[in-house]
Amino acid sequence: MKKFLLFSGLLFFLGFSASSQAHFTGKGHVHETAKKVQFFLNKDCAKNDTCSLKRLTLIVKNYEVGFADDPYPSYGNASVVEYETDSVESLEKYAVVQFIMGGVFYSSKNANGKIEKNIGTVVGSFGENVQFFFQEWVIDSYDLDPVYNSNPDDGRFYYLRWNKVPGSYESRTRQYYGAEKPNSPIVYLTDYPSGAFVTGPGAVNAAMKFKTCLYKAGDVPAKTVRSDINFAKPIACFEWQNIYMFDFDTGKFKTDKVDIPALFKELNHN
C-alpha cells in the first residue's frame, strides 16, 4: 500500500509538468515512456447547436516510476481532457462524462507454478464502495451525477481546472474554476488511474479501458445509475487505456489489449 501511495502521489505531483521525464530525487526516477494526443475540432457545430464549442483535446501519458530500493519499476498512465469555447460564459454549456471498463486485480504464482488472480480492491462509485472491476462499460463517477469530477456540495463545474500559465497543466499554477474564473475560455480535468507494481510474491495489475466524452451539459441527467451509459448522444468521445499486466515468465508488465469481460469471468472463477 505504501508503494501504491508513493506511486500515485508522484504522478499527481508531477502531472504533466515539463520535468516529468527527469529523476525526481537521488532515490528513484519518473520516466515518461509514451504520449498520445487526440483532437476534436467542432467543424459541424450547426447540426447539434454547439457552435460555442471550439475543440476537445485528450492527452494521455504513460509513466515508469522507479524506486532505488526496488528492482521492479511501477507503471501507470495519466490523462488530461481539455475543452475550449468561444467565451468563459459558454464553458458551463458543456460537461465531461467518463466511462470505465475493467479495474485492478492481484496476481501471484503458487508453489505448483499456477498463476492465481483475484479482485481485492474496492472503489467509490455512485455513492458506494464497490468491487473495483467492471465487466461492462459503466459511468466513472463517485457520486450520482455522471459529470466527471462533480461534487454534491460544490456542483458540476467547481473542480474544472485552468492554469495561470497558458498550455501548462502543472499543479503549482492550477486554479479551480469554481474559486476563480479563467481569463481565457479553456478548462481541463485530470485523471490518474490506479497503477501497476510488483509487491511481495505477486503483482498488482491494472486492466482498464476508458471513454472520455463531452456532452451538452443540459443533456446529462443530474442523477442516474452507473449502468446508464446511453443517457444522451455525446458531442465527441476519446478512448484510451491503462493496461499493465504482469507476466511471471518474463518478469515484466504487458500492455497488450485485454478482453475485459473474459478476464472478469476468470477473476471470479479463481
PDB file of C-alpha atoms in Angstrom:
ATOM      1  CA  MET A   1       0.000   0.000   0.000  1.00  0.00           C
ATOM      2  CA  LYS A   2       2.859   2.372   0.810  1.00  0.00           C
ATOM      3  CA  LYS A   3       4.331   1.802  -2.644  1.00  0.00           C
ATOM      4  CA  PHE A   4       0.952   2.425  -4.274  1.00  0.00           C
ATOM      5  CA  LEU A   5       0.500   5.700  -2.387  1.00  0.00           C
ATOM      6  CA  LEU A   6       4.004   6.864  -3.306  1.00  0.00           C
ATOM      7  CA  PHE A   7       3.393   5.989  -6.949  1.00  0.00           C
ATOM      8  CA  SER A   8       0.013   7.733  -7.106  1.00  0.00           C
ATOM      9  CA  GLY A   9       1.346  10.739  -5.251  1.00  0.00           C
ATOM     10  CA  LEU A  10       4.258  11.135  -7.646  1.00  0.00           C
ATOM     11  CA  LEU A  11       2.012  11.050 -10.701  1.00  0.00           C
ATOM     12  CA  PHE A  12      -0.333  13.560  -9.092  1.00  0.00           C
ATOM     13  CA  PHE A  13       2.539  15.872  -8.152  1.00  0.00           C
ATOM     14  CA  LEU A  14       4.329  15.623 -11.485  1.00  0.00           C
ATOM     15  CA  GLY A  15       1.169  15.633 -13.557  1.00  0.00           C
ATOM     16  CA  PHE A  16       2.032  16.930 -16.987  1.00  0.00           C
ATOM     17  CA  SER A  17       4.998  19.042 -15.953  1.00  0.00           C
ATOM     18  CA  ALA A  18       7.950  19.552 -18.242  1.00  0.00           C
ATOM     19  CA  SER A  19      10.223  17.884 -15.686  1.00  0.00           C
ATOM     20  CA  SER A  20       8.297  14.604 -15.589  1.00  0.00           C
ATOM     21  CA  GLN A  21      10.921  12.827 -17.693  1.00  0.00           C
ATOM     22  CA  ALA A  22      13.716  13.585 -15.237  1.00  0.00           C
ATOM     23  CA  HIS A  23      14.865  11.981 -11.987  1.00  0.00           C
ATOM     24  CA  PHE A  24      12.864  13.444  -9.118  1.00  0.00           C
ATOM     25  CA  THR A  25      15.429  12.650  -6.363  1.00  0.00           C
ATOM     26  CA  GLY A  26      18.554  10.611  -5.891  1.00  0.00           C
ATOM     27  CA  LYS A  27      16.372   7.714  -4.720  1.00  0.00           C
ATOM     28  CA  GLY A  28      14.387   6.980  -7.858  1.00  0.00           C
ATOM     29  CA  HIS A  29      13.080   8.192 -11.176  1.00  0.00           C
ATOM     30  CA  VAL A  30       9.944   9.013 -13.138  1.00  0.00           C
ATOM     31  CA  HIS A  31      10.167   8.470 -16.893  1.00  0.00           C
ATOM     32  CA  GLU A  32       7.554   9.383 -19.465  1.00  0.00           C
ATOM     33  CA  THR A  33       7.528   6.370 -21.799  1.00  0.00           C
ATOM     34  CA  ALA A  34       4.792   7.385 -24.265  1.00  0.00           C
ATOM     35  CA  LYS A  35       2.404  10.202 -25.112  1.00  0.00           C
ATOM     36  CA  LYS A  36      -0.729  10.310 -27.256  1.00  0.00           C
ATOM     37  CA  VAL A  37      -2.800  13.376 -28.143  1.00  0.00           C
ATOM     38  CA  GLN A  38      -6.304  13.215 -29.636  1.00  0.00           C
ATOM     39  CA  PHE A  39      -8.154  16.226 -31.065  1.00  0.00           C
ATOM     40  CA  PHE A  40     -11.750  17.016 -31.931  1.00  0.00           C
ATOM     41  CA  LEU A  41     -12.431  20.250 -33.830  1.00  0.00           C
ATOM     42  CA  ASN A  42     -16.102  21.197 -33.795  1.00  0.00           C
ATOM     43  CA  LYS A  43     -16.489  21.902 -37.514  1.00  0.00           C
ATOM     44  CA  ASP A  44     -20.071  20.646 -37.972  1.00  0.00           C
ATOM     45  CA  CYS A  45     -21.443  22.511 -34.972  1.00  0.00           C
ATOM     46  CA  ALA A  46     -24.639  23.756 -36.603  1.00  0.00           C
ATOM     47  CA  LYS A  47     -26.195  20.292 -36.779  1.00  0.00           C
ATOM     48  CA  ASN A  48     -26.307  19.934 -32.982  1.00  0.00           C
ATOM     49  CA  ASP A  49     -26.295  23.608 -31.938  1.00  0.00           C
ATOM     50  CA  THR A  50     -22.854  23.511 -30.316  1.00  0.00           C
ATOM     51  CA  CYS A  51     -21.070  26.312 -32.162  1.00  0.00           C
ATOM     52  CA  SER A  52     -19.876  27.861 -28.899  1.00  0.00           C
ATOM     53  CA  LEU A  53     -17.586  24.811 -28.532  1.00  0.00           C
ATOM     54  CA  LYS A  54     -14.295  25.150 -30.406  1.00  0.00           C
ATOM     55  CA  ARG A  55     -12.393  21.975 -29.582  1.00  0.00           C
ATOM     56  CA  LEU A  56     -11.888  18.988 -27.300  1.00  0.00           C
ATOM     57  CA  THR A  57      -8.429  17.534 -26.602  1.00  0.00           C
ATOM     58  CA  LEU A  58      -7.251  14.449 -24.728  1.00  0.00           C
ATOM     59  CA  ILE A  59      -3.623  13.923 -23.716  1.00  0.00           C
ATOM     60  CA  VAL A  60      -2.525  10.576 -22.270  1.00  0.00           C
ATOM     61  CA  LYS A  61       0.972   9.983 -20.926  1.00  0.00           C
ATOM     62  CA  ASN A  62       2.476   6.665 -19.823  1.00  0.00           C
ATOM     63  CA  TYR A  63       4.886   6.634 -16.897  1.00  0.00           C
ATOM     64  CA  GLU A  64       7.500   4.358 -15.394  1.00  0.00           C
ATOM     65  CA  VAL A  65       8.306   5.059 -11.748  1.00  0.00           C
ATOM     66  CA  GLY A  66      11.430   3.521 -10.235  1.00  0.00           C
ATOM     67  CA  PHE A  67      12.467   3.354  -6.598  1.00  0.00           C
ATOM     68  CA  ALA A  68      16.112   2.859  -5.666  1.00  0.00           C
ATOM     69  CA  ASP A  69      15.385   0.011  -3.234  1.00  0.00           C
ATOM     70  CA  ASP A  70      13.119  -1.923  -5.637  1.00  0.00           C
ATOM     71  CA  PRO A  71      14.295  -3.810  -8.759  1.00  0.00           C
ATOM     72  CA  TYR A  72      10.809  -3.606 -10.329  1.00  0.00           C
ATOM     73  CA  PRO A  73       9.517  -0.262 -11.640  1.00  0.00           C
ATOM     74  CA  SER A  74       5.872   0.703 -11.236  1.00  0.00           C
ATOM     75  CA  TYR A  75       3.728   1.750 -14.193  1.00  0.00           C
ATOM     76  CA  GLY A  76       0.685   3.891 -14.821  1.00  0.00           C
ATOM     77  CA  ASN A  77      -0.969   6.409 -17.108  1.00  0.00           C
ATOM     78  CA  ALA A  78      -2.255   9.934 -16.593  1.00  0.00           C
ATOM     79  CA  SER A  79      -4.684  11.923 -18.705  1.00  0.00           C
ATOM     80  CA  VAL A  80      -5.836  15.477 -19.297  1.00  0.00           C
ATOM     81  CA  VAL A  81      -9.085  16.267 -21.102  1.00  0.00           C
ATOM     82  CA  GLU A  82      -9.416  19.902 -22.126  1.00  0.00           C
ATOM     83  CA  TYR A  83     -12.078  21.870 -23.950  1.00  0.00           C
ATOM     84  CA  GLU A  84     -12.257  25.388 -25.319  1.00  0.00           C
ATOM     85  CA  THR A  85     -15.314  27.528 -26.025  1.00  0.00           C
ATOM     86  CA  ASP A  86     -15.918  30.936 -27.582  1.00  0.00           C
ATOM     87  CA  SER A  87     -16.351  32.631 -24.186  1.00  0.00           C
ATOM     88  CA  VAL A  88     -15.980  31.963 -20.470  1.00  0.00           C
ATOM     89  CA  GLU A  89     -19.765  32.148 -20.158  1.00  0.00           C
ATOM     90  CA  SER A  90     -20.105  29.222 -22.580  1.00  0.00           C
ATOM     91  CA  LEU A  91     -17.932  26.820 -20.566  1.00  0.00           C
ATOM     92  CA  GLU A  92     -20.862  25.630 -18.448  1.00  0.00           C
ATOM     93  CA  LYS A  93     -22.842  24.693 -21.552  1.00  0.00           C
ATOM     94  CA  TYR A  94     -20.723  21.533 -21.742  1.00  0.00           C
ATOM     95  CA  ALA A  95     -19.821  18.708 -19.396  1.00  0.00           C
ATOM     96  CA  VAL A  96     -17.297  15.864 -19.398  1.00  0.00           C
ATOM     97  CA  VAL A  97     -18.527  12.345 -18.635  1.00  0.00           C
ATOM     98  CA  GLN A  98     -16.097   9.433 -18.437  1.00  0.00           C
ATOM     99  CA  PHE A  99     -16.839   5.729 -18.765  1.00  0.00           C
ATOM    100  CA  ILE A 100     -14.735   2.852 -17.472  1.00  0.00           C
ATOM    101  CA  MET A 101     -14.479  -0.888 -18.057  1.00  0.00           C
ATOM    102  CA  GLY A 102     -12.198  -3.213 -16.063  1.00  0.00           C
ATOM    103  CA  GLY A 103     -10.245  -2.380 -12.926  1.00  0.00           C
ATOM    104  CA  VAL A 104      -7.477  -3.668 -10.670  1.00  0.00           C
ATOM    105  CA  PHE A 105      -6.567  -7.208  -9.637  1.00  0.00           C
ATOM    106  CA  TYR A 106      -3.826  -9.085  -7.780  1.00  0.00           C
ATOM    107  CA  SER A 107      -1.883 -11.992  -9.283  1.00  0.00           C
ATOM    108  CA  SER A 108       0.649 -14.418  -7.803  1.00  0.00           C
ATOM    109  CA  LYS A 109       2.320 -17.730  -8.627  1.00  0.00           C
ATOM    110  CA  ASN A 110       1.707 -20.550  -6.143  1.00  0.00           C
ATOM    111  CA  ALA A 111       4.085 -23.374  -5.160  1.00  0.00           C
ATOM    112  CA  ASN A 112       2.845 -25.502  -8.070  1.00  0.00           C
ATOM    113  CA  GLY A 113       3.582 -22.775 -10.590  1.00  0.00           C
ATOM    114  CA  LYS A 114      -0.076 -21.880 -11.163  1.00  0.00           C
ATOM    115  CA  ILE A 115      -0.957 -18.206 -11.580  1.00  0.00           C
ATOM    116  CA  GLU A 116      -3.707 -17.185  -9.187  1.00  0.00           C
ATOM    117  CA  LYS A 117      -5.710 -13.996  -9.699  1.00  0.00           C
ATOM    118  CA  ASN A 118      -8.257 -12.208  -7.545  1.00  0.00           C
ATOM    119  CA  ILE A 119     -10.003  -8.870  -7.105  1.00  0.00           C
ATOM    120  CA  GLY A 120      -9.162  -7.412  -3.724  1.00  0.00           C
ATOM    121  CA  THR A 121      -9.797  -3.710  -4.209  1.00  0.00           C
ATOM    122  CA  VAL A 122     -12.871  -1.518  -3.852  1.00  0.00           C
ATOM    123  CA  VAL A 123     -13.583   1.875  -5.406  1.00  0.00           C
ATOM    124  CA  GLY A 124     -16.056   4.654  -4.731  1.00  0.00           C
ATOM    125  CA  SER A 125     -18.797   4.635  -7.368  1.00  0.00           C
ATOM    126  CA  PHE A 126     -22.172   6.384  -7.289  1.00  0.00           C
ATOM    127  CA  GLY A 127     -22.114   6.932  -3.557  1.00  0.00           C
ATOM    128  CA  GLU A 128     -20.992   3.457  -2.501  1.00  0.00           C
ATOM    129  CA  ASN A 129     -17.882   1.301  -2.369  1.00  0.00           C
ATOM    130  CA  VAL A 130     -17.945  -1.495  -4.932  1.00  0.00           C
ATOM    131  CA  GLN A 131     -15.573  -4.144  -6.230  1.00  0.00           C
ATOM    132  CA  PHE A 132     -13.026  -2.406  -8.449  1.00  0.00           C
ATOM    133  CA  PHE A 133     -13.533  -4.387 -11.624  1.00  0.00           C
ATOM    134  CA  PHE A 134     -16.368  -3.636 -14.026  1.00  0.00           C
ATOM    135  CA  GLN A 135     -17.288  -6.328 -16.541  1.00  0.00           C
ATOM    136  CA  GLU A 136     -19.021  -3.884 -18.881  1.00  0.00           C
ATOM    137  CA  TRP A 137     -18.916  -0.153 -19.523  1.00  0.00           C
ATOM    138  CA  VAL A 138     -20.171   1.972 -16.607  1.00  0.00           C
ATOM    139  CA  ILE A 139     -20.120   5.684 -15.815  1.00  0.00           C
ATOM    140  CA  ASP A 140     -16.967   6.670 -13.931  1.00  0.00           C
ATOM    141  CA  SER A 141     -18.305   8.889 -11.136  1.00  0.00           C
ATOM    142  CA  TYR A 142     -18.025   8.988  -7.343  1.00  0.00           C
ATOM    143  CA  ASP A 143     -21.492  10.474  -6.863  1.00  0.00           C
ATOM    144  CA  LEU A 144     -24.891  10.140  -8.549  1.00  0.00           C
ATOM    145  CA  ASP A 145     -24.158  12.939 -11.023  1.00  0.00           C
ATOM    146  CA  PRO A 146     -22.455  11.454 -14.114  1.00  0.00           C
ATOM    147  CA  VAL A 147     -20.398  14.610 -14.742  1.00  0.00           C
ATOM    148  CA  TYR A 148     -16.739  13.834 -14.138  1.00  0.00           C
ATOM    149  CA  ASN A 149     -15.264  15.461 -11.002  1.00  0.00           C
ATOM    150  CA  SER A 150     -18.654  16.810  -9.967  1.00  0.00           C
ATOM    151  CA  ASN A 151     -19.350  17.207  -6.266  1.00  0.00           C
ATOM    152  CA  PRO A 152     -22.694  17.062  -4.405  1.00  0.00           C
ATOM    153  CA  ASP A 153     -21.797  20.146  -2.370  1.00  0.00           C
ATOM    154  CA  ASP A 154     -19.872  22.235  -4.900  1.00  0.00           C
ATOM    155  CA  GLY A 155     -21.723  21.337  -8.087  1.00  0.00           C
ATOM    156  CA  ARG A 156     -20.755  20.188 -11.552  1.00  0.00           C
ATOM    157  CA  PHE A 157     -18.246  22.792 -12.578  1.00  0.00           C
ATOM    158  CA  TYR A 158     -16.342  23.902  -9.476  1.00  0.00           C
ATOM    159  CA  TYR A 159     -13.450  21.462  -9.975  1.00  0.00           C
ATOM    160  CA  LEU A 160     -12.838  22.245 -13.610  1.00  0.00           C
ATOM    161  CA  ARG A 161      -9.246  23.432 -13.805  1.00  0.00           C
ATOM    162  CA  TRP A 162      -7.459  26.193 -15.643  1.00  0.00           C
ATOM    163  CA  ASN A 163      -3.860  27.280 -15.492  1.00  0.00           C
ATOM    164  CA  LYS A 164      -2.227  30.643 -14.926  1.00  0.00           C
ATOM    165  CA  VAL A 165       0.452  29.555 -17.407  1.00  0.00           C
ATOM    166  CA  PRO A 166      -1.188  29.004 -20.822  1.00  0.00           C
ATOM    167  CA  GLY A 167      -0.563  25.485 -22.109  1.00  0.00           C
ATOM    168  CA  SER A 168       0.611  24.208 -18.720  1.00  0.00           C
ATOM    169  CA  TYR A 169      -1.056  21.571 -16.530  1.00  0.00           C
ATOM    170  CA  GLU A 170       1.262  21.902 -13.539  1.00  0.00           C
ATOM    171  CA  SER A 171      -0.479  21.787 -10.176  1.00  0.00           C
ATOM    172  CA  ARG A 172       1.577  24.704  -8.846  1.00  0.00           C
ATOM    173  CA  THR A 173      -0.124  27.149 -11.225  1.00  0.00           C
ATOM    174  CA  ARG A 174      -3.512  25.398 -11.404  1.00  0.00           C
ATOM    175  CA  GLN A 175      -6.701  27.166 -10.411  1.00  0.00           C
ATOM    176  CA  TYR A 176     -10.196  25.793  -9.818  1.00  0.00           C
ATOM    177  CA  TYR A 177     -12.922  27.254 -11.997  1.00  0.00           C
ATOM    178  CA  GLY A 178     -15.307  27.481  -9.046  1.00  0.00           C
ATOM    179  CA  ALA A 179     -12.846  29.517  -6.998  1.00  0.00           C
ATOM    180  CA  GLU A 180     -11.804  31.881  -9.771  1.00  0.00           C
ATOM    181  CA  LYS A 181     -12.959  32.168 -13.371  1.00  0.00           C
ATOM    182  CA  PRO A 182     -10.287  31.957 -16.096  1.00  0.00           C
ATOM    183  CA  ASN A 183      -9.357  34.833 -18.378  1.00  0.00           C
ATOM    184  CA  SER A 184      -9.494  32.541 -21.410  1.00  0.00           C
ATOM    185  CA  PRO A 185     -12.323  30.040 -22.082  1.00  0.00           C
ATOM    186  CA  ILE A 186     -10.170  26.926 -21.665  1.00  0.00           C
ATOM    187  CA  VAL A 187     -10.649  24.378 -18.858  1.00  0.00           C
ATOM    188  CA  TYR A 188      -9.418  20.851 -18.202  1.00  0.00           C
ATOM    189  CA  LEU A 189      -9.725  17.824 -15.927  1.00  0.00           C
ATOM    190  CA  THR A 190      -7.108  15.243 -14.969  1.00  0.00           C
ATOM    191  CA  ASP A 191      -7.184  11.535 -14.197  1.00  0.00           C
ATOM    192  CA  TYR A 192      -4.552   9.320 -12.567  1.00  0.00           C
ATOM    193  CA  PRO A 193      -5.891   5.750 -12.656  1.00  0.00           C
ATOM    194  CA  SER A 194      -4.510   3.096 -10.321  1.00  0.00           C
ATOM    195  CA  GLY A 195      -1.071   1.919 -11.409  1.00  0.00           C
ATOM    196  CA  ALA A 196       0.611  -1.493 -11.502  1.00  0.00           C
ATOM    197  CA  PHE A 197       3.547  -2.763  -9.469  1.00  0.00           C
ATOM    198  CA  VAL A 198       5.212  -5.853  -8.040  1.00  0.00           C
ATOM    199  CA  THR A 199       4.570  -6.433  -4.357  1.00  0.00           C
ATOM    200  CA  GLY A 200       5.798  -9.371  -2.263  1.00  0.00           C
ATOM    201  CA  PRO A 201       5.271 -12.661  -4.134  1.00  0.00           C
ATOM    202  CA  GLY A 202       2.852 -11.183  -6.653  1.00  0.00           C
ATOM    203  CA  ALA A 203       1.761  -8.089  -8.535  1.00  0.00           C
ATOM    204  CA  VAL A 204      -0.997  -5.510  -8.579  1.00  0.00           C
ATOM    205  CA  ASN A 205      -2.261  -5.290 -12.160  1.00  0.00           C
ATOM    206  CA  ALA A 206      -4.239  -2.584 -13.958  1.00  0.00           C
ATOM    207  CA  ALA A 207      -6.639  -3.551 -16.748  1.00  0.00           C
ATOM    208  CA  MET A 208      -8.796  -0.529 -17.533  1.00  0.00           C
ATOM    209  CA  LYS A 209     -10.363   0.969 -20.627  1.00  0.00           C
ATOM    210  CA  PHE A 210     -11.821   4.471 -20.690  1.00  0.00           C
ATOM    211  CA  LYS A 211     -14.098   6.576 -22.863  1.00  0.00           C
ATOM    212  CA  THR A 212     -13.876  10.285 -22.128  1.00  0.00           C
ATOM    213  CA  CYS A 213     -16.781  12.182 -23.688  1.00  0.00           C
ATOM    214  CA  LEU A 214     -18.125  15.712 -23.915  1.00  0.00           C
ATOM    215  CA  TYR A 215     -21.874  16.406 -23.820  1.00  0.00           C
ATOM    216  CA  LYS A 216     -24.166  19.348 -23.761  1.00  0.00           C
ATOM    217  CA  ALA A 217     -24.495  19.927 -20.025  1.00  0.00           C
ATOM    218  CA  GLY A 218     -28.274  20.034 -20.297  1.00  0.00           C
ATOM    219  CA  ASP A 219     -28.306  16.529 -21.797  1.00  0.00           C
ATOM    220  CA  VAL A 220     -26.600  14.990 -18.757  1.00  0.00           C
ATOM    221  CA  PRO A 221     -29.064  13.945 -16.015  1.00  0.00           C
ATOM    222  CA  ALA A 222     -28.466  15.355 -12.544  1.00  0.00           C
ATOM    223  CA  LYS A 223     -28.723  11.846 -11.097  1.00  0.00           C
ATOM    224  CA  THR A 224     -28.649   8.375 -12.603  1.00  0.00           C
ATOM    225  CA  VAL A 225     -27.123   4.906 -12.103  1.00  0.00           C
ATOM    226  CA  ARG A 226     -23.676   3.771 -13.227  1.00  0.00           C
ATOM    227  CA  SER A 227     -25.065   1.447 -15.909  1.00  0.00           C
ATOM    228  CA  ASP A 228     -26.981   4.264 -17.677  1.00  0.00           C
ATOM    229  CA  ILE A 229     -24.354   4.705 -20.384  1.00  0.00           C
ATOM    230  CA  ASN A 230     -26.771   5.703 -23.175  1.00  0.00           C
ATOM    231  CA  PHE A 231     -28.441   8.642 -21.437  1.00  0.00           C
ATOM    232  CA  ALA A 232     -27.661  11.014 -24.355  1.00  0.00           C
ATOM    233  CA  LYS A 233     -25.628  11.353 -27.532  1.00  0.00           C
ATOM    234  CA  PRO A 234     -22.156  12.799 -26.888  1.00  0.00           C
ATOM    235  CA  ILE A 235     -20.632  15.570 -28.965  1.00  0.00           C
ATOM    236  CA  ALA A 236     -17.337  13.673 -29.097  1.00  0.00           C
ATOM    237  CA  CYS A 237     -15.554  10.806 -27.318  1.00  0.00           C
ATOM    238  CA  PHE A 238     -11.963   9.627 -26.966  1.00  0.00           C
ATOM    239  CA  GLU A 239     -10.936   6.100 -25.973  1.00  0.00           C
ATOM    240  CA  TRP A 240      -7.789   5.262 -24.042  1.00  0.00           C
ATOM    241  CA  GLN A 241      -6.473   2.564 -21.733  1.00  0.00           C
ATOM    242  CA  ASN A 242      -4.455   1.922 -18.594  1.00  0.00           C
ATOM    243  CA  ILE A 243      -3.320  -1.700 -19.006  1.00  0.00           C
ATOM    244  CA  TYR A 244      -0.312  -3.214 -17.244  1.00  0.00           C
ATOM    245  CA  MET A 245      -0.495  -6.967 -16.574  1.00  0.00           C
ATOM    246  CA  PHE A 246       2.451  -8.789 -15.018  1.00  0.00           C
ATOM    247  CA  ASP A 247       3.981 -11.722 -16.905  1.00  0.00           C
ATOM    248  CA  PHE A 248       5.643 -14.069 -14.404  1.00  0.00           C
ATOM    249  CA  ASP A 249       7.673 -15.769 -17.157  1.00  0.00           C
ATOM    250  CA  THR A 250       9.365 -12.587 -18.361  1.00  0.00           C
ATOM    251  CA  GLY A 251       9.164 -10.615 -15.115  1.00  0.00           C
ATOM    252  CA  LYS A 252       7.703  -7.647 -16.990  1.00  0.00           C
ATOM    253  CA  PHE A 253       4.352  -5.911 -17.364  1.00  0.00           C
ATOM    254  CA  LYS A 254       2.496  -6.320 -20.657  1.00  0.00           C
ATOM    255  CA  THR A 255       0.377  -3.578 -22.191  1.00  0.00           C
ATOM    256  CA  ASP A 256      -1.447  -5.677 -24.788  1.00  0.00           C
ATOM    257  CA  LYS A 257      -5.169  -5.244 -25.375  1.00  0.00           C
ATOM    258  CA  VAL A 258      -7.306  -7.285 -22.985  1.00  0.00           C
ATOM    259  CA  ASP A 259     -10.716  -8.946 -23.298  1.00  0.00           C
ATOM    260  CA  ILE A 260     -12.165  -7.360 -20.147  1.00  0.00           C
ATOM    261  CA  PRO A 261     -15.378  -9.469 -19.914  1.00  0.00           C
ATOM    262  CA  ALA A 262     -13.335 -12.681 -20.303  1.00  0.00           C
ATOM    263  CA  LEU A 263     -10.839 -11.515 -17.671  1.00  0.00           C
ATOM    264  CA  PHE A 264     -13.716 -10.673 -15.318  1.00  0.00           C
ATOM    265  CA  LYS A 265     -15.041 -14.236 -15.612  1.00  0.00           C
ATOM    266  CA  GLU A 266     -11.557 -15.628 -14.984  1.00  0.00           C
ATOM    267  CA  LEU A 267     -11.131 -13.483 -11.877  1.00  0.00           C
ATOM    268  CA  ASN A 268     -14.472 -14.591 -10.472  1.00  0.00           C
ATOM    269  CA  HIS A 269     -13.723 -18.287 -11.024  1.00  0.00           C
ATOM    270  CA  ASN A 270     -10.434 -18.262  -9.112  1.00  0.00           C
TER     271      ASN A 270
END
